[in-house]
Structure formats: C-alpha cells, structure tokens
Amino acid sequence: MAKTFYGNFFEDFSVGMVIRHATPRTVTSGDVALYTGLYGSRFAVQSSDAFAHGLGYPHAPVDDLLVFHIVFGKTVPDISLNAVANLGYAGCRFLAPVYPGDSLYAVSEVIGVKENSNGKTGVVYVRSTGYKADGTEVLDYVRWVMVRKRDPDTPPPEPHVPELPAALDADALGNAVPLLDLDGWEPALAGSPFRYEHYEPGERIDHVDGMTIEEAEHQIATRLYQNTAKVHFNQHTEAEGRFGRRLIYGGHIISLARALSFNGLAPAFHVAAINGGRHVSPTFAGDTIYAWSEVIDRGEIPGRRDVGALRLRTIATKDRPCADFPDLDAEGRYDPSIVLDLDYWALLPLDG
Amino acid sequence: MAKTFYGNFFEDFSVGMVIRHATPRTVTSGDVALYTGLYGSRFAVQSSDAFAHGLGYPHAPVDDLLVFHIVFGKTVPDISLNAVANLGYAGCRFLAPVYPGDSLYAVSEVIGVKENSNGKTGVVYVRSTGYKADGTEVLDYVRWVMVRKRDPDTPPPEPHVPELPAALDADALGNAVPLLDLDGWEPALAGSPFRYEHYEPGERIDHVDGMTIEEAEHQIATRLYQNTAKVHFNQHTEAEGRFGRRLIYGGHIISLARALSFNGLAPAFHVAAINGGRHVSPTFAGDTIYAWSEVIDRGEIPGRRDVGALRLRTIATKDRPCADFPDLDAEGRYDPSIVLDLDYWALLPLDG
Amino acid sequence: MAKTFYGNFFEDFSVGMVIRHATPRTVTSGDVALYTGLYGSRFAVQSSDAFAHGLGYPHAPVDDLLVFHIVFGKTVPDISLNAVANLGYAGCRFLAPVYPGDSLYAVSEVIGVKENSNGKTGVVYVRSTGYKADGTEVLDYVRWVMVRKRDPDTPPPEPHVPELPAALDADALGNAVPLLDLDGWEPALAGSPFRYEHYEPGERIDHVDGMTIEEAEHQIATRLYQNTAKVHFNQHTEAEGRFGRRLIYGGHIISLARALSFNGLAPAFHVAAINGGRHVSPTFAGDTIYAWSEVIDRGEIPGRRDVGALRLRTIATKDRPCADFPDLDAEGRYDPSIVLDLDYWALLPLDG
C-alpha cells in the first residue's frame, strides 16, 4: 500500500467531513525568539514577561499571528496541497491566550463544497480550529480554497456554500485577553502615549518603514509553522512555474505588516479577530514591504472597562512607501503596489 | 606561547589517544525551534510535549539528528580542521533520550591511523561519544577522515585499521526510547495510518517534496552546531577553492532528507542508529534537495512489544525529483543527481 | 493627532532629559539559541549550564554582547532614527549577569548636545542604561550620534560636551561575574590550556577564520534586537542611497569578531567593559569578516583571586586574513580592509 501522500483532491472533500491534522506542536520561547528575529515585532505585551505580568497576564502571551500561522500550517497538507488558489479567509477569532509550553493541534471541518463550471476544480470551505492539548479552543477561522479534481469526470457534488460573516461583532472579542490592570500599562514602555479613545474612525496611519524580504527568511518562517506548501520552498520546480520564483507565504506578509504597524498602532497590542484578508498580489524575495492602516470602526466590548476594539484595515505594498496611502482607485482597482488588504479587530487599553 | 590553534595534523593522532572536546553545550527549546525553522521536521514525538507525554516520555525529546550534529560539531576543531575529506561514519547509536535543558559534551578516542602512500596525508579513525553532564552516554559513532600531515618527512606510524560493523543489530536499538504506551499514538496526529507491520523490505517510498537551500540557512544551522569547518562559512577563500563556493555541511542534507521523509515515513519517529552514510556529491546554496527511501530490512527488538525497527536507505538528490527512485546504475555508479546515501535504523510503533 | 512617530531631531534633545524606551523585552533561551546560530560563539560559560554551574553561576548567563544589542536596540527609535552617523561609544560596563527569563528595559539620559557649525546637524551624547524589571542595572554606556535638525533656523542650544573616560579602570570590572570556583574550569572543555597569566601586553593573536555575512543573517540578528534603524532593512530606499545596499548593524560585526576570537582567546569568557569602539568602514552582505587581537594591558581586580582582566584591542577586517595583523599605517591611517577597532576588557580565570 502506497505510503506517500499526495494531498486531498476536490473529490475527497464532503460537507461535514472532519479532519484531525498532523502534527501537534508545542509552542516554546524558542519559537517566540525566532518570530522576533523574523519580523522584529515590538508590542510590549508579547515581548516582556514583566510588562505582561504587570497587566495581569501570568507572563507574556505568544504573538497571536504566530499562533495563527502554526494552526494554519497544520491544515496545509490535508486541505491545500492541491490548491490552485487560496481564495480567502473570514471569521478568525482568537479565543484563549497561548503561552510558551502550550501544545497545540488543529482540526478542520468541511463546511462547503462547490465545483467550478470548468469541471476541473472546485471550491472547498473549511472551518479550522486550533486547540490546546486539554481541549481549550485557541482560535478558529473559515478558509476557502480552489482545489484541483483528481479526475475531471467525477460527477459534481451537491453545491453548498456557507454563509460567512463580513465582520465579527465587537462583543465576540477579548476572549484571549484576561481582565487587565491598566496601572501596569506604562505608555513609554508600550511605545505610545495613545489609547483606544485617541483613535477615530477614518483616521489613516502611515507605518513608514520598509522591510526587504530574503529567501532564507520566508523559508525559515514557513518551515517554523510546519507549512508544507510546495511553492514556498522549491526553486527547482518554481523556476518552471508561472512566476519563475518561489512564492512567499501570505501569512509572512501579514506578520511583516503587523510588525511595521507598531509605529502608529503600538497600543493595539492584541489581534482579537481577522474579519477577512486578501492577498492582492504575490510577493517574492527582494520585495520591500511597506504598510499603512485605516481605522474603520471602533467598539466597546460588553462588560469590559479595560480594553476597547478598533477595526482596522491594514494595506501592505511592495516597493512603494505609503505616506500617501495607496488604495483602490475610482474604479475599485487596487493600486498595483498593493499586496495585502487585511481587515481585523485589535484591542487597545482604554483611557479609563 | 602561540595562542591560536590551527587544528591537529596527522602526526598529532595516535591510537588510544583520548580528546575531551570544547565546547560543552546545553540544548534548549530554542535550539529545537531553530531546528524546526531550518528543516520543517514534522515528527509528532519531537514536535509536541503533549503527544510525547501521552506515549510515556516526560515531554518531547530533542530530534536525534540535532543531538548528532551538536556532538559532531564539537569534534570538528580537534579532529577534522585539517581534513582533506570526510571518508565515512559507521556504528552510530542513540543511547539515551535528550531533553531541552540537558548539557552535553563530547569525547573522542583515536581507534585507528593509517598513512597514505603519498606520504602527505593519512586516515584517522575516531570513536566519538556524546555525554550528558552526569555522564550518561547519549550517542556514539565512528568516523574516519583523511587528514593532512604537518610535515611529509615525519615517518609513518604503525598502521592500525579498526574493524567496523556494516550495520548494527536490531537488538542494539531502542535505548533512547522509553517503553511506550501506544494508546497515546493517535495516527491522525502522527500523520499516517501505518505502523511497523505495514512496511515491507524492498518497498520504495518517494518523499515527493523538494527544498531549496540558501546560504544563510546552512550557515545558521552549522553555527548552531558550533561546527567550525572553514569550508562552510568563508566565501572569500572558497571563491579561490575547488568549487568556487561554500560547501554545505553534509549533516544539513541528512536533516533535510529526514524532514522530507516524513511524507511516507511519518511513523518512523526515531532514528535509532546510523549504520553508515556517504556524501556522494557536494551540495551548494541554490540546490534543491529531494529524497526517497527503501526499506532494506526490519527487525523486532528483543523484549519490546511497543516498537519495531526498520532498516532504511535514504537517497537524497539535487535538482531531480525521485518518483522513479534514482540509484546506482548497472556498473555501480551513482546517478549524477545523488548527493547522499544514508543507511539507518528507525523505530516505528507496532500494530500490536 | 498624528500617530506615526518619525523619531527625534536635534532640537528635541536637551541636557538632563530622560527617555524611558519601548519595548521591554524578556531574554530567553530562544534568543540564546538564535544568537548561537547567527555567530557560532563557543565560550563555554555561556554555552553550557553545567559548565557555568560548576563555576558558581546558577546556570549559563546570556552572552554579554546579546545583552548589549538588546539594550542598544531599544534606544534606536528615540535616539538615532534621524542620525547621520554613529560617532562612538564609551564607558560601557556590564554590571550584573543576565539569565534567560530576565526582563529588560532601557533608559537614556541626554548628557551633552553641541550643534555643528553647518547649522543642519548636531551631536547628542546619551548615557543609556539597561535594567532588569526589578531595577537591577545590567549595563550602561555612553554613545554620541550626529542627528539632523528638524529646522536649520532653530537657534543652537548652549553647547555641552561631557567628559568621557578613555578606558575604564580594572577595579570597575567584574560586577557581572559571581565569585568563581575554578575547580570547575576544565581547560579542555573551555577550549584552551591558557589562563590570565599566560597573556602578555603586546601579544598579538590571529583568530584565523573568516565568516561571510548574508543579508538574511544580519537582518534576523538586528530584528532580534528590535533595532529599527532603517538602513539595515530597506533595500528599496538603500538602492538609491550612498552605498546602493543595506548597511550591516555595527554590533553584528562586533559579535562576529568576538565569536571568531574564541580561537586564541577562549579563556576570555566575559566581556566586562567596552572602553570604546569605532566602526572604521561600513560592511555589507557578502563581506567576509576576519579578526585579530592585541593584548593592550592587564590588571587584577581588587578583592578577587578568581579572575583577572585583559584589556584587548580587536580589529576586524573584511576580505583579508589577519595573519600579518593589519593595522594603522605610519601616518595613522587604517589599513583599507579594517572595519572595526574595538577596545574592551575581558575577564579570564587566574592560574591561582
């Protein structure tokens, strides 16, 4: 019996199917250090045990996006090894803080399938959930991917497209943050005099700095997440592919943009939810990533007087500074420099 | 008195000589994270404290090959700084599990010397042993290297060539694995429905994926092992050398091939012994490594009902997929794509 | 109110001003592992908990220069984001051992300002201090940088230039080293038969090996230190800059030279103070760094019978081996290969 696994094809997925993913993974302070080395993130809560402890955490939690990438990575061999395209994700909620030493695993449920009219591919919708070993949910999200059929002659399944929220409500946020004692929030150490109340919907923030990506960096990052998508690692085949080069994992750009966003969004210490994200263009080694953000909305969280939520849209570009906020044009087309359009909720301390 | 050390030459070695190597080294969860980032290994036992604990380990052991590289690295300044060639290794046994926090050191005994007929070089055989600080042996192996003479006029020593085992017996294996409670072996998390009994001698397994190596990656890896061999790090001198480029540490290829082998060999969670290995061709940054394996033999371990041993031959190639299992040709010459021919024992859970 | 921070300009600094820097940072064994991977350092005290414990440390302390880089990194956004040049540092003392798990933060005091005659820039002198969360000082140093004025028409401040020590006295050293039990100093494991008494002022030591730097390496290092200086990371803007390339953080070269210096200076296990350092020329990816050292002075530390201090000058070059000790020429001009001239005190065990 063949031992090699070539990934699932469209026919292999059906609504209601549940997949427990290999490989379970303990997150450690080693992962945290490497994450810092790869992105240079500076949010004080995740950087300092003492700062986090002063707020009421037992010690510094693991960066939310590192948790996301690790859970996401586990789903790749089962869900997207034969994907033609990652079409989107939605409804990503961070449900519990993760600390170094926590062991994680991931489970996906197929919640939708729809064959494309060409008969060669179909769209698969999955809800993936990351758990700690004791069963605590740490995050969940929906993702949909276009997957090749093994055999174009297989009859199409009954189409089923799940309803997806455009954005999570503010009252769904905050589960990954304990009640904070804001006496511990020293603005100088946090990197900003601002708090939740100082940000206004419509406000645009340039994150100024640019970061050039090297092949070794995105490969080390993506392997750290045990993400096995071939396009990130194999120059021998990608040289013959559409771009002639290895594609960078989209999550790498999200983490870079988030790290750059510290300049202007330092108080936004926690990513509480990702409403949706679009990788507008592929990125490659040698690209320099810039970012800017817009405050879309803000909302208090029922029952909490410590933190409030900003809904942010972060745009990342390549090889183009963002002082003039490159965006969609009048016809709704993205500026050609844009590589990422990310819609998420972040939590900030209240001014009281 | 000169403080700089230029390494030992052939004349400096004599049978029975014992060398305690610098630098002792504590292995940490940081090393484990970096190892994951460099190779993307996905074996569940080494990846998850919870998974390992469910089997009877106190927590996740350190990857066997990381232990090997660290012990090997310590021997380089004393044994192979003036080596012309690494000729081979044999009889490598993993003798105790290593956990983050364990401090290791290494000792070598010279077990053979034989001058070459050219009078300029000779072969040195050493048995190197890695220990924990409390004296527990964690691994030992024999290696032989061709080393330059300091002075061609030195008379040759009495030749002594040790007898080396072609392969270790299955009953020498398993010392680094506690008795396992296989109720904790969840196949989905382990990444495979297969166990020991499902693999047959003669079976060939393509590991499918290819991984392109960057200079920064192999340099970071090799420094992590505190391996000081000059050829891996110095482009200024290597530009004038035989290949014009930095050579990649052979152990880097072994670790890459082992990580790739997860696809097809996911149940082979532990490298219990390396019978022998040959670096057939040098590798360089930019090469894409592929691998396939053949089951050579299998054997039960006396007194154990939890794990069985597969003797595997793993072949790694560069810039050539392995779906058709590139190998020796009819004249016994290696396919030109082959860079590694590794013969080792791995342990797998029994089906019961 | 604008959220983006563009850094301080010369007008923003005044003598006596105190700046508490973002971001506090817990140093972990993950940082230590990555530091090893980036430089390959082999000093036994920092490498092995068992070796350090045998000498009287609770366990292995964090490499002194890693502590320096982390503290230095925190000061960059506030002090040198608009710097034209880093002019020098002096009087750097290591005041307490740092262990994995310690949380650090940094504070700077402006101790001097002097506008340049061109009216466009000025020199700012700061004393920066790194602290543990409990207030223990771990290091301090003075640095002076040339910073742009925001507006050339701003009137110049009263000039104030602090007096700086040419070198620290030996009796100011040793605070970061507990009293050692030298029975635990095993020369073979430490990598050298030599001790303090074996080094003579005037002695020159070639460190032999060369190490080529890759972009990914210095970027990962500099981000690990949360150092945000733009010139290290942004090829898109640096392509148009003076060198056409990203500049490597000077501290990266110091750490490389220190790691190379193990060959010849293995007993010099602790950097106790940096008297001064000059980055003579910029370095870029692709450069191969070599180093040599001269013993300038030595001194016993009042009240200590365990360790003595060597004052060392370490010269690093690019693309030039140091067997003939490249140095200043008769006119006092640096050999063009020289990139670093570092003057520091290191501690070594006494012979007894």
JSON list of N, CA, C and O in Angstrom, two decimals, chain C residues 213-229:
[
{"chain": "C", "resi": 213, "resn": "ILE", "atom": "N", "xyz": [29.00, 37.11, 5.53]},
{"chain": "C", "resi": 213, "resn": "ILE", "atom": "CA", "xyz": [27.69, 37.54, 6.05]},
{"chain": "C", "resi": 213, "resn": "ILE", "atom": "C", "xyz": [26.65, 37.55, 4.93]},
{"chain": "C", "resi": 213, "resn": "ILE", "atom": "O", "xyz": [26.91, 38.07, 3.84]},
{"chain": "C", "resi": 214, "resn": "GLU", "atom": "N", "xyz": [25.49, 37.01, 5.22]},
{"chain": "C", "resi": 214, "resn": "GLU", "atom": "CA", "xyz": [24.35, 37.05, 4.30]},
{"chain": "C", "resi": 214, "resn": "GLU", "atom": "C", "xyz": [23.33, 38.08, 4.76]},
{"chain": "C", "resi": 214, "resn": "GLU", "atom": "O", "xyz": [23.20, 38.34, 5.96]},
{"chain": "C", "resi": 215, "resn": "GLU", "atom": "N", "xyz": [22.57, 38.62, 3.83]},
{"chain": "C", "resi": 215, "resn": "GLU", "atom": "CA", "xyz": [21.53, 39.61, 4.18]},
{"chain": "C", "resi": 215, "resn": "GLU", "atom": "C", "xyz": [20.57, 39.06, 5.23]},
{"chain": "C", "resi": 215, "resn": "GLU", "atom": "O", "xyz": [20.21, 39.75, 6.19]},
{"chain": "C", "resi": 216, "resn": "ALA", "atom": "N", "xyz": [20.12, 37.82, 5.03]},
{"chain": "C", "resi": 216, "resn": "ALA", "atom": "CA", "xyz": [19.13, 37.27, 5.96]},
{"chain": "C", "resi": 216, "resn": "ALA", "atom": "C", "xyz": [19.69, 37.20, 7.37]},
{"chain": "C", "resi": 216, "resn": "ALA", "atom": "O", "xyz": [18.97, 37.39, 8.35]},
{"chain": "C", "resi": 217, "resn": "GLU", "atom": "N", "xyz": [20.98, 36.94, 7.47]},
{"chain": "C", "resi": 217, "resn": "GLU", "atom": "CA", "xyz": [21.59, 36.79, 8.80]},
{"chain": "C", "resi": 217, "resn": "GLU", "atom": "C", "xyz": [21.60, 38.10, 9.57]},
{"chain": "C", "resi": 217, "resn": "GLU", "atom": "O", "xyz": [21.18, 38.16, 10.72]},
{"chain": "C", "resi": 218, "resn": "HIS", "atom": "N", "xyz": [22.11, 39.16, 8.94]},
{"chain": "C", "resi": 218, "resn": "HIS", "atom": "CA", "xyz": [22.20, 40.40, 9.72]},
{"chain": "C", "resi": 218, "resn": "HIS", "atom": "C", "xyz": [20.82, 40.99, 9.95]},
{"chain": "C", "resi": 218, "resn": "HIS", "atom": "O", "xyz": [20.57, 41.62, 10.99]},
{"chain": "C", "resi": 219, "resn": "GLN", "atom": "N", "xyz": [19.90, 40.76, 9.04]},
{"chain": "C", "resi": 219, "resn": "GLN", "atom": "CA", "xyz": [18.54, 41.26, 9.26]},
{"chain": "C", "resi": 219, "resn": "GLN", "atom": "C", "xyz": [17.87, 40.51, 10.42]},
{"chain": "C", "resi": 219, "resn": "GLN", "atom": "O", "xyz": [17.21, 41.13, 11.27]},
{"chain": "C", "resi": 220, "resn": "ILE", "atom": "N", "xyz": [18.01, 39.19, 10.45]},
{"chain": "C", "resi": 220, "resn": "ILE", "atom": "CA", "xyz": [17.41, 38.42, 11.55]},
{"chain": "C", "resi": 220, "resn": "ILE", "atom": "C", "xyz": [18.03, 38.87, 12.88]},
{"chain": "C", "resi": 220, "resn": "ILE", "atom": "O", "xyz": [17.33, 39.07, 13.88]},
{"chain": "C", "resi": 221, "resn": "ALA", "atom": "N", "xyz": [19.34, 39.04, 12.89]},
{"chain": "C", "resi": 221, "resn": "ALA", "atom": "CA", "xyz": [20.01, 39.48, 14.12]},
{"chain": "C", "resi": 221, "resn": "ALA", "atom": "C", "xyz": [19.48, 40.83, 14.58]},
{"chain": "C", "resi": 221, "resn": "ALA", "atom": "O", "xyz": [19.10, 41.01, 15.74]},
{"chain": "C", "resi": 222, "resn": "THR", "atom": "N", "xyz": [19.43, 41.76, 13.67]},
{"chain": "C", "resi": 222, "resn": "THR", "atom": "CA", "xyz": [19.10, 43.14, 14.03]},
{"chain": "C", "resi": 222, "resn": "THR", "atom": "C", "xyz": [17.64, 43.26, 14.45]},
{"chain": "C", "resi": 222, "resn": "THR", "atom": "O", "xyz": [17.30, 44.00, 15.37]},
{"chain": "C", "resi": 223, "resn": "ARG", "atom": "N", "xyz": [16.78, 42.48, 13.80]},
{"chain": "C", "resi": 223, "resn": "ARG", "atom": "CA", "xyz": [15.38, 42.44, 14.26]},
{"chain": "C", "resi": 223, "resn": "ARG", "atom": "C", "xyz": [15.26, 41.76, 15.62]},
{"chain": "C", "resi": 223, "resn": "ARG", "atom": "O", "xyz": [14.42, 42.14, 16.44]},
{"chain": "C", "resi": 224, "resn": "LEU", "atom": "N", "xyz": [16.08, 40.72, 15.84]},
{"chain": "C", "resi": 224, "resn": "LEU", "atom": "CA", "xyz": [16.05, 40.06, 17.16]},
{"chain": "C", "resi": 224, "resn": "LEU", "atom": "C", "xyz": [16.30, 41.08, 18.26]},
{"chain": "C", "resi": 224, "resn": "LEU", "atom": "O", "xyz": [15.75, 40.98, 19.36]},
{"chain": "C", "resi": 225, "resn": "TYR", "atom": "N", "xyz": [17.15, 42.06, 17.97]},
{"chain": "C", "resi": 225, "resn": "TYR", "atom": "CA", "xyz": [17.46, 43.11, 18.95]},
{"chain": "C", "resi": 225, "resn": "TYR", "atom": "C", "xyz": [16.40, 44.22, 18.91]},
{"chain": "C", "resi": 225, "resn": "TYR", "atom": "O", "xyz": [16.57, 45.24, 19.58]},
{"chain": "C", "resi": 226, "resn": "GLN", "atom": "N", "xyz": [15.37, 44.06, 18.10]},
{"chain": "C", "resi": 226, "resn": "GLN", "atom": "CA", "xyz": [14.30, 45.07, 17.95]},
{"chain": "C", "resi": 226, "resn": "GLN", "atom": "C", "xyz": [14.89, 46.45, 17.62]},
{"chain": "C", "resi": 226, "resn": "GLN", "atom": "O", "xyz": [14.34, 47.47, 18.00]},
{"chain": "C", "resi": 227, "resn": "ASN", "atom": "N", "xyz": [15.98, 46.41, 16.89]},
{"chain": "C", "resi": 227, "resn": "ASN", "atom": "CA", "xyz": [16.66, 47.62, 16.41]},
{"chain": "C", "resi": 227, "resn": "ASN", "atom": "C", "xyz": [15.99, 48.02, 15.10]},
{"chain": "C", "resi": 227, "resn": "ASN", "atom": "O", "xyz": [15.91, 47.21, 14.17]},
{"chain": "C", "resi": 228, "resn": "THR", "atom": "N", "xyz": [15.50, 49.26, 15.04]},
{"chain": "C", "resi": 228, "resn": "THR", "atom": "CA", "xyz": [14.68, 49.66, 13.90]},
{"chain": "C", "resi": 228, "resn": "THR", "atom": "C", "xyz": [15.40, 50.57, 12.90]},
{"chain": "C", "resi": 228, "resn": "THR", "atom": "O", "xyz": [14.73, 51.17, 12.05]},
{"chain": "C", "resi": 229, "resn": "ALA", "atom": "N", "xyz": [16.71, 50.67, 13.00]},
{"chain": "C", "resi": 229, "resn": "ALA", "atom": "CA", "xyz": [17.42, 51.58, 12.09]},
{"chain": "C", "resi": 229, "resn": "ALA", "atom": "C", "xyz": [17.14, 51.16, 10.64]},
{"chain": "C", "resi": 229, "resn": "ALA", "atom": "O", "xyz": [17.39, 50.03, 10.25]}
]
